[in-house]
């Protein structure tokens, strides 16, 4: 693959597995330096029984031709999120791409507690709202820090990953 993103710097939140991991790998294959963030990393076990760590994804990014850099970050923690952007600024002096893919909704999907999906919102676990809206808030906070860097350099791209919004009665 042509390395058309060589010299570009990206952050992918929620990059230890799923869509975030796939995007991080694609950016790496295109030659980007990719900061892979997520909660699951060395010394921090997954909150759900799913494979993948930020270290594993970063290593794969590098194997594909990019530069993978793992950063363990719980994006519910604004200080940890800010530290990611401060690190990128200090190390790279720029940010070209932010992909917001962090999400906490897996917590009720892996064990079936959020099924059937058609159940009314009042029948769901109380943390469903927080877990699903966490991604929206985390994307906003990361977007603020990214936009500050990008506005100063007068360029950049912010990508928000989302799920479809289901039918009625499912506000989360």
PDB file of C-alpha atoms in Angstrom:
ATOM      1  CA  UNK A   1       0.000   0.000   0.000  1.00  0.00           C
ATOM      2  CA  UNK A   2       1.160   3.492  -0.742  1.00  0.00           C
ATOM      3  CA  UNK A   3       2.258   5.356   2.378  1.00  0.00           C
ATOM      4  CA  UNK A   4       0.255   8.504   1.637  1.00  0.00           C
ATOM      5  CA  UNK A   5      -0.005   9.364   5.355  1.00  0.00           C
ATOM      6  CA  UNK A   6       3.730   9.194   6.057  1.00  0.00           C
ATOM      7  CA  UNK A   7       4.625  12.127   8.286  1.00  0.00           C
ATOM      8  CA  UNK A   8       1.036  12.503   9.527  1.00  0.00           C
ATOM      9  CA  UNK A   9       0.185  12.087  13.215  1.00  0.00           C
ATOM     10  CA  UNK A  10      -3.048  10.520  14.429  1.00  0.00           C
ATOM     11  CA  UNK A  11      -4.732   9.657  17.704  1.00  0.00           C
ATOM     12  CA  UNK A  12      -7.268   6.829  17.748  1.00  0.00           C
ATOM     13  CA  UNK A  13      -9.290   6.617  20.955  1.00  0.00           C
ATOM     14  CA  UNK A  14     -10.598   3.177  21.804  1.00  0.00           C
ATOM     15  CA  UNK A  15      -7.937   1.590  19.626  1.00  0.00           C
ATOM     16  CA  UNK A  16      -7.382  -1.625  21.546  1.00  0.00           C
ATOM     17  CA  UNK A  17     -10.147  -3.507  19.729  1.00  0.00           C
ATOM     18  CA  UNK A  18     -13.097  -3.250  17.374  1.00  0.00           C
ATOM     19  CA  UNK A  19     -13.593  -0.400  14.934  1.00  0.00           C
ATOM     20  CA  UNK A  20     -10.915   1.728  16.616  1.00  0.00           C
ATOM     21  CA  UNK A  21      -8.336  -1.000  16.158  1.00  0.00           C
ATOM     22  CA  UNK A  22      -9.254  -1.432  12.501  1.00  0.00           C
ATOM     23  CA  UNK A  23      -8.892   2.287  11.866  1.00  0.00           C
ATOM     24  CA  UNK A  24      -5.568   2.438  13.720  1.00  0.00           C
ATOM     25  CA  UNK A  25      -4.242  -0.436  11.598  1.00  0.00           C
ATOM     26  CA  UNK A  26      -5.407   1.222   8.371  1.00  0.00           C
ATOM     27  CA  UNK A  27      -3.743   4.504   9.340  1.00  0.00           C
ATOM     28  CA  UNK A  28      -0.557   2.599  10.155  1.00  0.00           C
ATOM     29  CA  UNK A  29      -0.642   0.758   6.852  1.00  0.00           C
ATOM     30  CA  UNK A  30      -0.871   4.163   5.163  1.00  0.00           C
ATOM     31  CA  UNK A  31       2.312   5.221   7.010  1.00  0.00           C
ATOM     32  CA  UNK A  32       0.943   7.404   9.819  1.00  0.00           C
ATOM     33  CA  UNK A  33       2.281   7.717  13.327  1.00  0.00           C
ATOM     34  CA  UNK A  34      -0.652   6.469  15.390  1.00  0.00           C
ATOM     35  CA  UNK A  35      -1.161   7.031  19.093  1.00  0.00           C
ATOM     36  CA  UNK A  36      -3.409   4.146  20.120  1.00  0.00           C
ATOM     37  CA  UNK A  37      -5.391   4.905  23.265  1.00  0.00           C
ATOM     38  CA  UNK A  38      -7.727   2.817  25.364  1.00  0.00           C
ATOM     39  CA  UNK A  39      -8.407   1.466  28.831  1.00  0.00           C
ATOM     40  CA  UNK A  40      -7.012  -1.997  28.230  1.00  0.00           C
ATOM     41  CA  UNK A  41      -3.247  -2.209  28.456  1.00  0.00           C
ATOM     42  CA  UNK A  42      -0.353  -3.612  30.436  1.00  0.00           C
ATOM     43  CA  UNK A  43      -1.419  -3.860  34.051  1.00  0.00           C
ATOM     44  CA  UNK A  44      -4.990  -2.794  33.252  1.00  0.00           C
ATOM     45  CA  UNK A  45      -7.265  -5.728  32.546  1.00  0.00           C
ATOM     46  CA  UNK A  46     -10.163  -5.446  30.152  1.00  0.00           C
ATOM     47  CA  UNK A  47     -13.495  -4.496  31.698  1.00  0.00           C
ATOM     48  CA  UNK A  48     -15.132  -6.987  29.339  1.00  0.00           C
ATOM     49  CA  UNK A  49     -14.019 -10.445  28.182  1.00  0.00           C
ATOM     50  CA  UNK A  50     -12.738  -9.238  24.816  1.00  0.00           C
ATOM     51  CA  UNK A  51      -9.219  -9.541  23.472  1.00  0.00           C
ATOM     52  CA  UNK A  52      -6.982  -6.621  22.619  1.00  0.00           C
ATOM     53  CA  UNK A  53      -4.695  -4.096  24.287  1.00  0.00           C
ATOM     54  CA  UNK A  54      -3.259  -0.749  23.251  1.00  0.00           C
ATOM     55  CA  UNK A  55       0.208  -2.334  23.177  1.00  0.00           C
ATOM     56  CA  UNK A  56      -0.897  -5.087  20.793  1.00  0.00           C
ATOM     57  CA  UNK A  57      -2.570  -2.646  18.409  1.00  0.00           C
ATOM     58  CA  UNK A  58       0.420  -0.273  18.446  1.00  0.00           C
ATOM     59  CA  UNK A  59       2.771  -3.167  17.641  1.00  0.00           C
ATOM     60  CA  UNK A  60       0.536  -4.177  14.715  1.00  0.00           C
ATOM     61  CA  UNK A  61       0.472  -0.577  13.441  1.00  0.00           C
ATOM     62  CA  UNK A  62       4.275  -0.651  13.372  1.00  0.00           C
ATOM     63  CA  UNK A  63       4.331  -4.058  11.653  1.00  0.00           C
ATOM     64  CA  UNK A  64       2.120  -2.625   8.915  1.00  0.00           C
ATOM     65  CA  UNK A  65       4.546   0.213   8.171  1.00  0.00           C
ATOM     66  CA  UNK A  66       3.419   3.028  10.434  1.00  0.00           C
ATOM     67  CA  UNK A  67       4.656   4.007  13.852  1.00  0.00           C
ATOM     68  CA  UNK A  68       2.423   2.700  16.610  1.00  0.00           C
ATOM     69  CA  UNK A  69       2.582   4.319  20.032  1.00  0.00           C
ATOM     70  CA  UNK A  70       0.501   2.861  22.839  1.00  0.00           C
ATOM     71  CA  UNK A  71      -0.986   5.156  25.471  1.00  0.00           C
ATOM     72  CA  UNK A  72      -3.140   3.656  28.213  1.00  0.00           C
ATOM     73  CA  UNK A  73      -5.931   6.164  28.808  1.00  0.00           C
ATOM     74  CA  UNK A  74      -9.355   5.943  30.406  1.00  0.00           C
ATOM     75  CA  UNK A  75     -11.175   8.593  28.415  1.00  0.00           C
ATOM     76  CA  UNK A  76     -13.696   9.037  31.222  1.00  0.00           C
ATOM     77  CA  UNK A  77     -10.822  10.792  32.994  1.00  0.00           C
ATOM     78  CA  UNK A  78     -10.374  14.267  31.514  1.00  0.00           C
ATOM     79  CA  UNK A  79      -6.862  14.648  32.971  1.00  0.00           C
ATOM     80  CA  UNK A  80      -5.715  11.404  31.323  1.00  0.00           C
ATOM     81  CA  UNK A  81      -7.238  12.547  28.035  1.00  0.00           C
ATOM     82  CA  UNK A  82      -5.534  15.923  28.241  1.00  0.00           C
ATOM     83  CA  UNK A  83      -2.220  14.192  29.004  1.00  0.00           C
ATOM     84  CA  UNK A  84      -2.472  12.248  25.722  1.00  0.00           C
ATOM     85  CA  UNK A  85      -2.723  15.481  23.739  1.00  0.00           C
ATOM     86  CA  UNK A  86       0.057  17.117  25.750  1.00  0.00           C
ATOM     87  CA  UNK A  87       2.278  14.123  24.996  1.00  0.00           C
ATOM     88  CA  UNK A  88       1.530  14.285  21.269  1.00  0.00           C
ATOM     89  CA  UNK A  89       2.260  18.024  21.268  1.00  0.00           C
ATOM     90  CA  UNK A  90       5.542  17.495  23.109  1.00  0.00           C
ATOM     91  CA  UNK A  91       6.683  14.563  20.974  1.00  0.00           C
ATOM     92  CA  UNK A  92       5.303  15.397  17.526  1.00  0.00           C
ATOM     93  CA  UNK A  93       4.563  19.142  17.636  1.00  0.00           C
ATOM     94  CA  UNK A  94       1.396  18.493  15.626  1.00  0.00           C
ATOM     95  CA  UNK A  95      -1.792  16.458  15.279  1.00  0.00           C
ATOM     96  CA  UNK A  96      -3.297  15.771  11.873  1.00  0.00           C
ATOM     97  CA  UNK A  97      -6.065  13.278  12.624  1.00  0.00           C
ATOM     98  CA  UNK A  98      -8.206  12.448  15.645  1.00  0.00           C
ATOM     99  CA  UNK A  99     -10.497   9.434  15.410  1.00  0.00           C
ATOM    100  CA  UNK A 100     -12.900   9.197  18.350  1.00  0.00           C
ATOM    101  CA  UNK A 101     -13.865   5.554  18.720  1.00  0.00           C
ATOM    102  CA  UNK A 102     -13.800   5.045  22.507  1.00  0.00           C
ATOM    103  CA  UNK A 103     -17.021   3.569  23.893  1.00  0.00           C
ATOM    104  CA  UNK A 104     -18.080   1.859  27.104  1.00  0.00           C
ATOM    105  CA  UNK A 105     -21.254   0.177  25.883  1.00  0.00           C
ATOM    106  CA  UNK A 106     -19.588  -3.236  25.652  1.00  0.00           C
ATOM    107  CA  UNK A 107     -20.234  -3.662  29.361  1.00  0.00           C
ATOM    108  CA  UNK A 108     -23.864  -4.695  28.780  1.00  0.00           C
ATOM    109  CA  UNK A 109     -23.450  -6.390  25.426  1.00  0.00           C
ATOM    110  CA  UNK A 110     -20.988  -9.162  26.271  1.00  0.00           C
ATOM    111  CA  UNK A 111     -23.210 -10.692  28.976  1.00  0.00           C
ATOM    112  CA  UNK A 112     -26.571 -10.113  27.277  1.00  0.00           C
ATOM    113  CA  UNK A 113     -27.897  -7.755  29.959  1.00  0.00           C
ATOM    114  CA  UNK A 114     -28.793  -5.164  27.331  1.00  0.00           C
ATOM    115  CA  UNK A 115     -30.909  -7.578  25.307  1.00  0.00           C
ATOM    116  CA  UNK A 116     -33.374  -7.687  23.848  1.00  0.00           C
ATOM    117  CA  UNK A 117     -32.528  -4.359  22.284  1.00  0.00           C
ATOM    118  CA  UNK A 118     -36.236  -3.594  21.912  1.00  0.00           C
ATOM    119  CA  UNK A 119     -36.790  -3.523  25.669  1.00  0.00           C
ATOM    120  CA  UNK A 120     -37.996  -0.159  26.987  1.00  0.00           C
ATOM    121  CA  UNK A 121     -35.404   2.161  28.464  1.00  0.00           C
ATOM    122  CA  UNK A 122     -36.863   1.702  31.957  1.00  0.00           C
ATOM    123  CA  UNK A 123     -36.106  -2.005  31.747  1.00  0.00           C
ATOM    124  CA  UNK A 124     -32.380  -1.508  31.211  1.00  0.00           C
ATOM    125  CA  UNK A 125     -29.631  -1.375  33.798  1.00  0.00           C
ATOM    126  CA  UNK A 126     -29.244   2.126  35.192  1.00  0.00           C
ATOM    127  CA  UNK A 127     -25.650   2.501  33.990  1.00  0.00           C
ATOM    128  CA  UNK A 128     -26.742   1.946  30.350  1.00  0.00           C
ATOM    129  CA  UNK A 129     -27.225   5.683  29.839  1.00  0.00           C
ATOM    130  CA  UNK A 130     -23.828   6.560  31.317  1.00  0.00           C
ATOM    131  CA  UNK A 131     -21.974   3.808  29.469  1.00  0.00           C
ATOM    132  CA  UNK A 132     -23.420   4.762  26.112  1.00  0.00           C
ATOM    133  CA  UNK A 133     -23.231   8.521  26.527  1.00  0.00           C
ATOM    134  CA  UNK A 134     -19.678   8.226  27.812  1.00  0.00           C
ATOM    135  CA  UNK A 135     -18.528   7.895  24.208  1.00  0.00           C
ATOM    136  CA  UNK A 136     -20.237  11.153  23.279  1.00  0.00           C
ATOM    137  CA  UNK A 137     -18.686  13.044  26.195  1.00  0.00           C
ATOM    138  CA  UNK A 138     -15.258  11.453  25.645  1.00  0.00           C
ATOM    139  CA  UNK A 139     -15.385  12.442  21.971  1.00  0.00           C
ATOM    140  CA  UNK A 140     -16.287  16.004  22.904  1.00  0.00           C
ATOM    141  CA  UNK A 141     -13.407  16.317  25.400  1.00  0.00           C
ATOM    142  CA  UNK A 142     -10.869  14.768  23.006  1.00  0.00           C
ATOM    143  CA  UNK A 143     -12.258  16.959  20.220  1.00  0.00           C
ATOM    144  CA  UNK A 144     -11.666  20.096  22.286  1.00  0.00           C
ATOM    145  CA  UNK A 145      -8.018  19.225  22.892  1.00  0.00           C
ATOM    146  CA  UNK A 146      -7.509  18.215  19.254  1.00  0.00           C
ATOM    147  CA  UNK A 147      -9.211  21.328  17.893  1.00  0.00           C
ATOM    148  CA  UNK A 148      -6.963  23.547  19.981  1.00  0.00           C
ATOM    149  CA  UNK A 149      -3.895  21.971  18.388  1.00  0.00           C
ATOM    150  CA  UNK A 150      -5.383  21.894  14.903  1.00  0.00           C
ATOM    151  CA  UNK A 151      -6.600  25.491  15.003  1.00  0.00           C
ATOM    152  CA  UNK A 152      -3.097  26.631  15.895  1.00  0.00           C
ATOM    153  CA  UNK A 153      -1.584  24.691  12.973  1.00  0.00           C
ATOM    154  CA  UNK A 154      -4.549  25.638  10.735  1.00  0.00           C
ATOM    155  CA  UNK A 155      -5.221  22.065   9.607  1.00  0.00           C
ATOM    156  CA  UNK A 156      -6.515  18.727  10.817  1.00  0.00           C
ATOM    157  CA  UNK A 157      -9.347  16.225  10.678  1.00  0.00           C
ATOM    158  CA  UNK A 158     -11.606  15.010  13.494  1.00  0.00           C
ATOM    159  CA  UNK A 159     -13.611  11.836  12.827  1.00  0.00           C
ATOM    160  CA  UNK A 160     -16.421  10.691  15.125  1.00  0.00           C
ATOM    161  CA  UNK A 161     -17.393   7.016  15.102  1.00  0.00           C
ATOM    162  CA  UNK A 162     -20.994   6.319  16.083  1.00  0.00           C
ATOM    163  CA  UNK A 163     -23.563   3.589  16.124  1.00  0.00           C
ATOM    164  CA  UNK A 164     -26.964   3.914  14.514  1.00  0.00           C
ATOM    165  CA  UNK A 165     -29.691   5.248  16.720  1.00  0.00           C
ATOM    166  CA  UNK A 166     -32.295   2.592  17.252  1.00  0.00           C
ATOM    167  CA  UNK A 167     -36.035   2.874  17.355  1.00  0.00           C
ATOM    168  CA  UNK A 168     -38.275   4.675  19.785  1.00  0.00           C
ATOM    169  CA  UNK A 169     -37.953   4.130  23.506  1.00  0.00           C
ATOM    170  CA  UNK A 170     -34.180   3.784  23.436  1.00  0.00           C
ATOM    171  CA  UNK A 171     -32.737   7.211  24.264  1.00  0.00           C
ATOM    172  CA  UNK A 172     -29.323   5.903  25.299  1.00  0.00           C
TER     173      UNK A 172
END
